[in-house]
Tab-separated table of C-alpha atoms in Angstrom:
chain	number	residue	atom	x	y	z
D	1	MET	CA	-0.112	-0.198	-0.036
D	2	ASP	CA	1.500	3.452	-0.713
D	3	LYS	CA	2.141	6.073	1.814
D	4	PHE	CA	-1.104	7.892	1.116
D	5	MET	CA	-3.355	4.855	1.645
D	6	GLU	CA	-1.512	4.200	4.609
D	7	ALA	CA	-2.447	7.686	5.980
D	8	ALA	CA	-5.967	7.070	5.166
D	9	LEU	CA	-6.069	3.581	6.983
D	10	ALA	CA	-4.431	5.575	9.978
D	11	GLU	CA	-7.528	7.795	10.201
D	12	ALA	CA	-9.845	4.865	9.937
D	13	LYS	CA	-8.096	3.248	12.547
D	14	ARG	CA	-8.174	6.497	14.646
D	15	SER	CA	-11.829	6.548	14.085
D	16	MET	CA	-12.234	2.795	15.253
D	17	GLU	CA	-10.320	3.280	18.441
D	18	THR	CA	-12.763	6.185	19.498
D	19	GLY	CA	-15.814	4.195	19.003
D	20	GLY	CA	-16.477	5.184	15.491
D	21	ILE	CA	-17.000	4.169	12.123
D	22	PRO	CA	-13.395	3.118	10.514
D	23	ILE	CA	-13.339	5.063	7.283
D	24	GLY	CA	-10.343	7.531	6.503
D	25	SER	CA	-9.446	9.636	3.980
D	26	VAL	CA	-6.750	12.015	2.800
D	27	ILE	CA	-6.520	14.856	-0.092
D	28	VAL	CA	-3.198	14.983	-1.551
D	29	HIS	CA	-2.054	17.880	-3.632
D	30	ASP	CA	1.694	18.131	-5.143
D	31	GLU	CA	2.495	14.974	-3.197
D	32	LYS	CA	1.398	16.494	0.088
D	33	ILE	CA	-1.335	15.941	2.147
D	34	ILE	CA	-3.698	19.145	2.459
D	35	GLY	CA	-6.546	17.422	4.346
D	36	ARG	CA	-7.216	14.290	6.154
D	37	GLY	CA	-10.048	12.858	8.207
D	38	HIS	CA	-12.301	10.143	8.871
D	39	ASN	CA	-16.245	9.521	9.554
D	40	GLN	CA	-17.397	11.392	12.373
D	41	ARG	CA	-21.013	9.975	12.804
D	42	VAL	CA	-20.129	8.604	16.299
D	43	GLN	CA	-17.719	11.242	17.274
D	44	LYS	CA	-19.548	14.358	16.442
D	45	GLY	CA	-23.145	13.043	15.732
D	46	SER	CA	-22.639	14.030	11.990
D	47	SER	CA	-24.481	12.735	9.501
D	48	VAL	CA	-22.542	14.676	6.436
D	49	LEU	CA	-18.810	13.911	7.845
D	50	HIS	CA	-18.194	10.837	6.192
D	51	GLY	CA	-14.471	10.105	5.628
D	52	GLU	CA	-13.739	11.760	2.480
D	53	MET	CA	-16.228	14.869	3.597
D	54	ASP	CA	-14.015	15.276	6.870
D	55	ALA	CA	-10.874	15.211	4.726
D	56	LEU	CA	-12.304	17.877	2.552
D	57	GLU	CA	-13.657	19.978	5.612
D	58	ASN	CA	-10.381	19.571	6.957
D	59	ALA	CA	-8.649	20.926	4.022
D	60	GLY	CA	-10.314	24.355	4.375
D	61	ARG	CA	-11.547	26.357	1.575
D	62	GLN	CA	-9.263	25.718	-1.423
D	63	PRO	CA	-9.208	27.207	-4.842
D	64	ALA	CA	-10.560	25.413	-7.806
D	65	SER	CA	-6.927	25.027	-9.052
D	66	VAL	CA	-5.791	22.898	-6.044
D	67	TYR	CA	-8.794	20.571	-6.179
D	68	LYS	CA	-8.123	20.001	-9.967
D	69	ASN	CA	-4.638	19.116	-9.217
D	70	SER	CA	-5.322	16.747	-6.176
D	71	VAL	CA	-5.823	13.038	-5.795
D	72	LEU	CA	-8.540	12.015	-3.390
D	73	TYR	CA	-7.526	8.797	-1.172
D	74	THR	CA	-10.044	6.915	0.788
D	75	THR	CA	-10.220	3.482	2.566
D	76	LEU	CA	-13.527	2.357	1.063
D	77	SER	CA	-15.568	3.012	-2.269
D	78	PRO	CA	-17.151	6.291	-2.099
D	79	CYS	CA	-20.909	6.780	-1.299
D	80	PRO	CA	-23.242	8.711	-3.370
D	81	MET	CA	-22.558	12.120	-1.047
D	82	CYS	CA	-18.947	11.933	-1.447
D	83	THR	CA	-19.003	10.966	-5.105
D	84	GLY	CA	-21.023	14.208	-5.343
D	85	ALA	CA	-18.357	16.113	-3.492
D	86	ILE	CA	-15.466	14.821	-5.436
D	87	LEU	CA	-17.425	15.891	-8.507
D	88	LEU	CA	-18.560	19.314	-7.155
D	89	TYR	CA	-14.670	20.091	-6.850
D	90	GLY	CA	-13.589	18.695	-9.888
D	91	ILE	CA	-11.145	15.991	-8.181
D	92	PRO	CA	-9.692	14.087	-11.145
D	93	GLU	CA	-8.525	11.140	-9.403
D	94	VAL	CA	-9.505	8.766	-6.614
D	95	VAL	CA	-7.628	5.831	-5.233
D	96	ILE	CA	-9.958	3.588	-3.395
D	97	GLY	CA	-8.545	1.262	-0.799
D	98	GLU	CA	-11.459	-1.531	-1.376
D	99	ASN	CA	-14.872	-2.033	-2.635
D	100	GLN	CA	-15.555	-5.441	-1.533
D	101	THR	CA	-17.665	-4.482	1.649
D	102	PHE	CA	-19.626	-1.473	0.033
D	103	MET	CA	-19.724	-0.955	-3.601
D	104	GLY	CA	-20.123	2.954	-4.067
D	105	GLU	CA	-20.641	5.005	-7.056
D	106	GLU	CA	-17.647	4.378	-8.904
D	107	GLU	CA	-19.282	3.832	-12.385
D	108	LEU	CA	-20.669	7.289	-12.025
D	109	LEU	CA	-17.334	8.896	-11.029
D	110	LYS	CA	-15.713	6.948	-14.196
D	111	SER	CA	-18.691	8.469	-16.398
D	112	ARG	CA	-17.813	12.082	-15.520
D	113	GLY	CA	-13.834	11.536	-16.198
D	114	VAL	CA	-12.355	10.649	-12.911
D	115	LYS	CA	-9.944	8.274	-12.685
D	116	VAL	CA	-10.486	5.720	-10.226
D	117	THR	CA	-8.041	2.931	-8.992
D	118	VAL	CA	-9.422	0.322	-6.532
D	119	LEU	CA	-6.383	-1.365	-4.473
D	120	GLN	CA	-8.247	-4.060	-2.939
D	121	ALA	CA	-6.024	-3.559	0.081
D	122	GLU	CA	-6.600	-6.289	2.681
D	123	PRO	CA	-5.975	-4.271	5.771
D	124	CYS	CA	-8.941	-1.641	4.702
D	125	THR	CA	-11.134	-4.803	4.044
D	126	ALA	CA	-10.340	-6.257	7.351
D	127	LEU	CA	-11.027	-3.327	9.413
D	128	MET	CA	-14.563	-2.912	7.711
D	129	LYS	CA	-15.490	-6.349	8.059
D	130	ARG	CA	-14.618	-6.312	11.857
D	131	PHE	CA	-16.662	-3.198	12.220
D	132	ILE	CA	-19.701	-4.499	10.023
D	133	GLU	CA	-19.555	-7.761	12.132
D	134	GLN	CA	-19.524	-5.805	15.354
D	135	SER	CA	-22.050	-2.918	14.592
D	136	PRO	CA	-24.242	-3.744	11.771
D	137	GLN	CA	-26.952	-0.836	12.768
D	138	LEU	CA	-24.403	1.706	12.971
D	139	TRP	CA	-22.901	0.556	9.507
D	140	ASN	CA	-26.691	0.550	7.959
D	141	GLU	CA	-27.568	3.904	9.416
D	142	ASP	CA	-24.442	5.412	7.857
D	143	ILE	CA	-25.446	4.354	4.463
D	144	GLY	CA	-28.859	5.275	4.675
D	145	CYS	CA	-30.225	1.773	5.186
D	146	GLU	CA	-31.443	1.916	8.708
L	1	MET	CA	-44.550	30.281	-2.106
L	2	ASP	CA	-45.397	27.645	0.224
L	3	LYS	CA	-44.534	27.799	3.857
L	4	PHE	CA	-41.482	25.449	3.452
L	5	MET	CA	-39.934	27.505	1.016
L	6	GLU	CA	-40.460	30.445	2.821
L	7	ALA	CA	-38.392	28.898	5.630
L	8	ALA	CA	-35.903	27.665	3.540
L	9	LEU	CA	-35.881	31.395	1.789
L	10	ALA	CA	-35.734	32.917	5.527
L	11	GLU	CA	-32.357	30.977	5.860
L	12	ALA	CA	-30.998	31.876	2.694
L	13	LYS	CA	-31.543	35.646	3.863
L	14	ARG	CA	-30.241	34.935	7.110
L	15	SER	CA	-26.926	34.079	5.418
L	16	MET	CA	-26.875	36.746	3.475
L	17	GLU	CA	-27.163	39.170	6.222
L	18	THR	CA	-24.531	37.601	8.032
L	19	GLY	CA	-21.878	37.940	5.080
L	20	GLY	CA	-22.379	34.289	3.630
L	21	ILE	CA	-24.084	32.743	0.375
L	22	PRO	CA	-27.496	32.978	0.455
L	23	ILE	CA	-29.014	29.419	0.284
L	24	GLY	CA	-31.062	27.833	2.284
L	25	SER	CA	-32.842	24.701	2.779
L	26	VAL	CA	-35.308	22.662	5.185
L	27	ILE	CA	-36.089	19.284	5.750
L	28	VAL	CA	-39.663	18.380	6.250
L	29	HIS	CA	-40.770	15.119	7.697
L	30	ASP	CA	-44.489	14.702	8.471
L	31	GLU	CA	-45.385	18.333	7.797
L	32	LYS	CA	-42.776	19.272	10.146
L	33	ILE	CA	-39.404	20.675	9.863
L	34	ILE	CA	-37.002	18.428	11.079
L	35	GLY	CA	-33.864	20.477	9.941
L	36	ARG	CA	-32.922	24.070	8.610
L	37	GLY	CA	-29.656	25.266	7.551
L	38	HIS	CA	-27.836	27.683	5.170
L	39	ASN	CA	-24.550	27.509	3.213
L	40	GLN	CA	-21.692	27.776	5.776
L	41	ARG	CA	-18.794	28.917	3.570
L	42	VAL	CA	-18.122	32.309	4.696
L	43	GLN	CA	-19.597	31.815	8.533
L	44	LYS	CA	-17.899	28.476	9.346
L	45	GLY	CA	-15.061	28.424	6.549
L	46	SER	CA	-16.869	25.061	5.476
L	47	SER	CA	-16.037	23.482	2.140
L	48	VAL	CA	-18.851	21.197	2.800
L	49	LEU	CA	-21.609	22.378	4.552
L	50	HIS	CA	-24.062	23.756	1.374
L	51	GLY	CA	-27.456	24.992	2.594
L	52	GLU	CA	-28.615	21.470	1.671
L	53	MET	CA	-25.791	19.669	3.957
L	54	ASP	CA	-26.297	22.055	6.858
L	55	ALA	CA	-30.066	21.233	7.230
L	56	LEU	CA	-28.789	17.603	6.834
L	57	GLU	CA	-26.270	17.942	9.642
L	58	ASN	CA	-28.645	20.057	11.985
L	59	ALA	CA	-31.421	17.598	11.540
L	60	GLY	CA	-29.123	15.042	13.460
L	61	ARG	CA	-28.935	11.465	13.015
L	62	GLN	CA	-32.072	10.320	11.723
L	63	PRO	CA	-33.133	6.537	10.834
L	64	ALA	CA	-33.720	5.570	7.298
L	65	SER	CA	-37.346	5.369	7.762
L	66	VAL	CA	-37.464	9.326	8.262
L	67	TYR	CA	-35.249	10.193	5.497
L	68	LYS	CA	-37.465	7.859	3.199
L	69	ASN	CA	-40.536	10.171	4.188
L	70	SER	CA	-38.991	13.380	4.186
L	71	VAL	CA	-39.165	16.333	1.465
L	72	LEU	CA	-36.035	18.219	1.055
L	73	TYR	CA	-36.551	22.119	-0.020
L	74	THR	CA	-33.889	24.119	-1.022
L	75	THR	CA	-33.859	27.607	-2.599
L	76	LEU	CA	-31.533	26.654	-5.218
L	77	SER	CA	-31.246	23.464	-7.564
L	78	PRO	CA	-28.733	21.104	-5.692
L	79	CYS	CA	-25.233	20.817	-6.913
L	80	PRO	CA	-23.398	17.361	-7.072
L	81	MET	CA	-22.465	16.975	-3.482
L	82	CYS	CA	-25.975	17.695	-2.035
L	83	THR	CA	-27.870	15.594	-4.709
L	84	GLY	CA	-25.625	12.976	-3.732
L	85	ALA	CA	-26.694	13.332	-0.289
L	86	ILE	CA	-30.187	13.052	-1.148
L	87	LEU	CA	-29.555	9.868	-3.143
L	88	LEU	CA	-27.608	8.635	-0.121
L	89	TYR	CA	-30.275	8.935	2.611
L	90	GLY	CA	-32.980	8.070	0.161
L	91	ILE	CA	-34.943	11.346	0.382
L	92	PRO	CA	-37.304	10.724	-2.265
L	93	GLU	CA	-38.776	14.317	-3.018
L	94	VAL	CA	-37.070	17.475	-3.543
L	95	VAL	CA	-38.776	21.044	-4.064
L	96	ILE	CA	-36.307	23.463	-5.605
L	97	GLY	CA	-36.816	27.368	-5.320
L	98	GLU	CA	-35.199	28.267	-8.573
L	99	ASN	CA	-32.504	26.660	-11.324
L	100	GLN	CA	-32.258	29.784	-13.458
L	101	THR	CA	-29.305	31.307	-11.562
L	102	PHE	CA	-27.596	27.711	-11.364
L	103	MET	CA	-28.617	24.221	-12.615
L	104	GLY	CA	-27.490	21.614	-10.426
L	105	GLU	CA	-28.197	17.779	-11.125
L	106	GLU	CA	-31.768	17.378	-11.834
L	107	GLU	CA	-31.532	14.924	-14.139
L	108	LEU	CA	-29.652	12.763	-12.082
L	109	LEU	CA	-32.182	12.986	-9.383
L	110	LYS	CA	-34.852	12.248	-11.766
L	111	SER	CA	-32.863	9.218	-12.901
L	112	ARG	CA	-32.785	7.746	-9.652
L	113	GLY	CA	-36.408	8.241	-8.957
L	114	VAL	CA	-36.661	11.417	-6.733
L	115	LYS	CA	-39.291	13.737	-7.708
L	116	VAL	CA	-38.281	16.910	-8.419
L	117	THR	CA	-40.533	20.075	-8.415
L	118	VAL	CA	-39.080	23.698	-9.453
L	119	LEU	CA	-40.862	26.643	-8.461
L	120	GLN	CA	-38.838	29.291	-10.232
L	121	ALA	CA	-39.873	31.379	-7.217
L	122	GLU	CA	-38.765	35.131	-7.857
L	123	PRO	CA	-37.607	35.780	-4.548
L	124	CYS	CA	-35.253	33.216	-4.557
L	125	THR	CA	-34.077	34.128	-8.071
L	126	ALA	CA	-33.828	37.813	-7.144
L	127	LEU	CA	-31.517	36.986	-4.077
L	128	MET	CA	-29.296	34.859	-6.037
L	129	LYS	CA	-28.717	37.327	-8.503
L	130	ARG	CA	-28.088	40.201	-6.112
L	131	PHE	CA	-25.281	38.027	-4.583
L	132	ILE	CA	-23.708	36.622	-7.745
L	133	GLU	CA	-23.511	40.260	-8.869
L	134	GLN	CA	-21.700	41.601	-5.545
L	135	SER	CA	-19.661	38.370	-5.084
L	136	PRO	CA	-18.858	36.504	-8.078
L	137	GLN	CA	-15.455	35.269	-7.044
L	138	LEU	CA	-17.197	33.770	-3.701
L	139	TRP	CA	-19.882	32.210	-5.838
L	140	ASN	CA	-17.529	30.612	-8.212
L	141	GLU	CA	-15.782	29.489	-5.319
L	142	ASP	CA	-18.732	27.681	-3.936
L	143	ILE	CA	-19.236	25.976	-6.972
L	144	GLY	CA	-15.733	24.461	-7.464
L	145	CYS	CA	-14.913	26.942	-10.507
L	146	GLU	CA	-12.466	29.477	-8.840
């Protein structure tokens, strides 16, 4: 796994350790992380701060030129909301840890010209599997199913 | 204009009065507003709290059964991010104040079975026109264009 997915996974683990949903994300511009975050449903009672959204929020207000030259790394295939945020800001490339525990809107991203790479990284899958087994209700709430 | 769009417009005006972007939203369940909000780019330095997202956040963590029986009102046609949030939570109906100053992802919403109604309400259009004339750069930042 490359260093940026490692950083996203570290965010996911940090979330798990604090009782939250283990999905993490980083946004990389010019080979530097400009925003990192993790799902905040439990920690902040948030319905909008998925991992990718939290990373975007923590990156702060950026000009379009930054987003359009950035790569978003996320440990899990992005849901419709996070996909929409990627499209809004014109982020051209998304690297995904895994899509085996959840398949997001990868086809929509690709249809809009976003480069999508799925690593199928075992540590990302293992973390999510453990979480879903432990907290199926919380997981279903996060993806709008319960 | 119905009372719920009036409430969304009141949020938009509140944002304008505090130096922000005048887009407001309310989420209605069983004829009651369960969340209201407005764009927070200026007020909270947020890149993710568009009006619709702020209303979702302020509604708090809700079960799927609530979202699936709610209507989202927004003063402006929803961008890709807000559209994705609507799809994530399975909100079945969206009422839009206007889509003349900005056309969002209405076709995507409709293609996924969401009922979309556009009021073309003059007070919503007038407010946005005034704002875009005053602050074109801020507006372009909000839609990922500058």
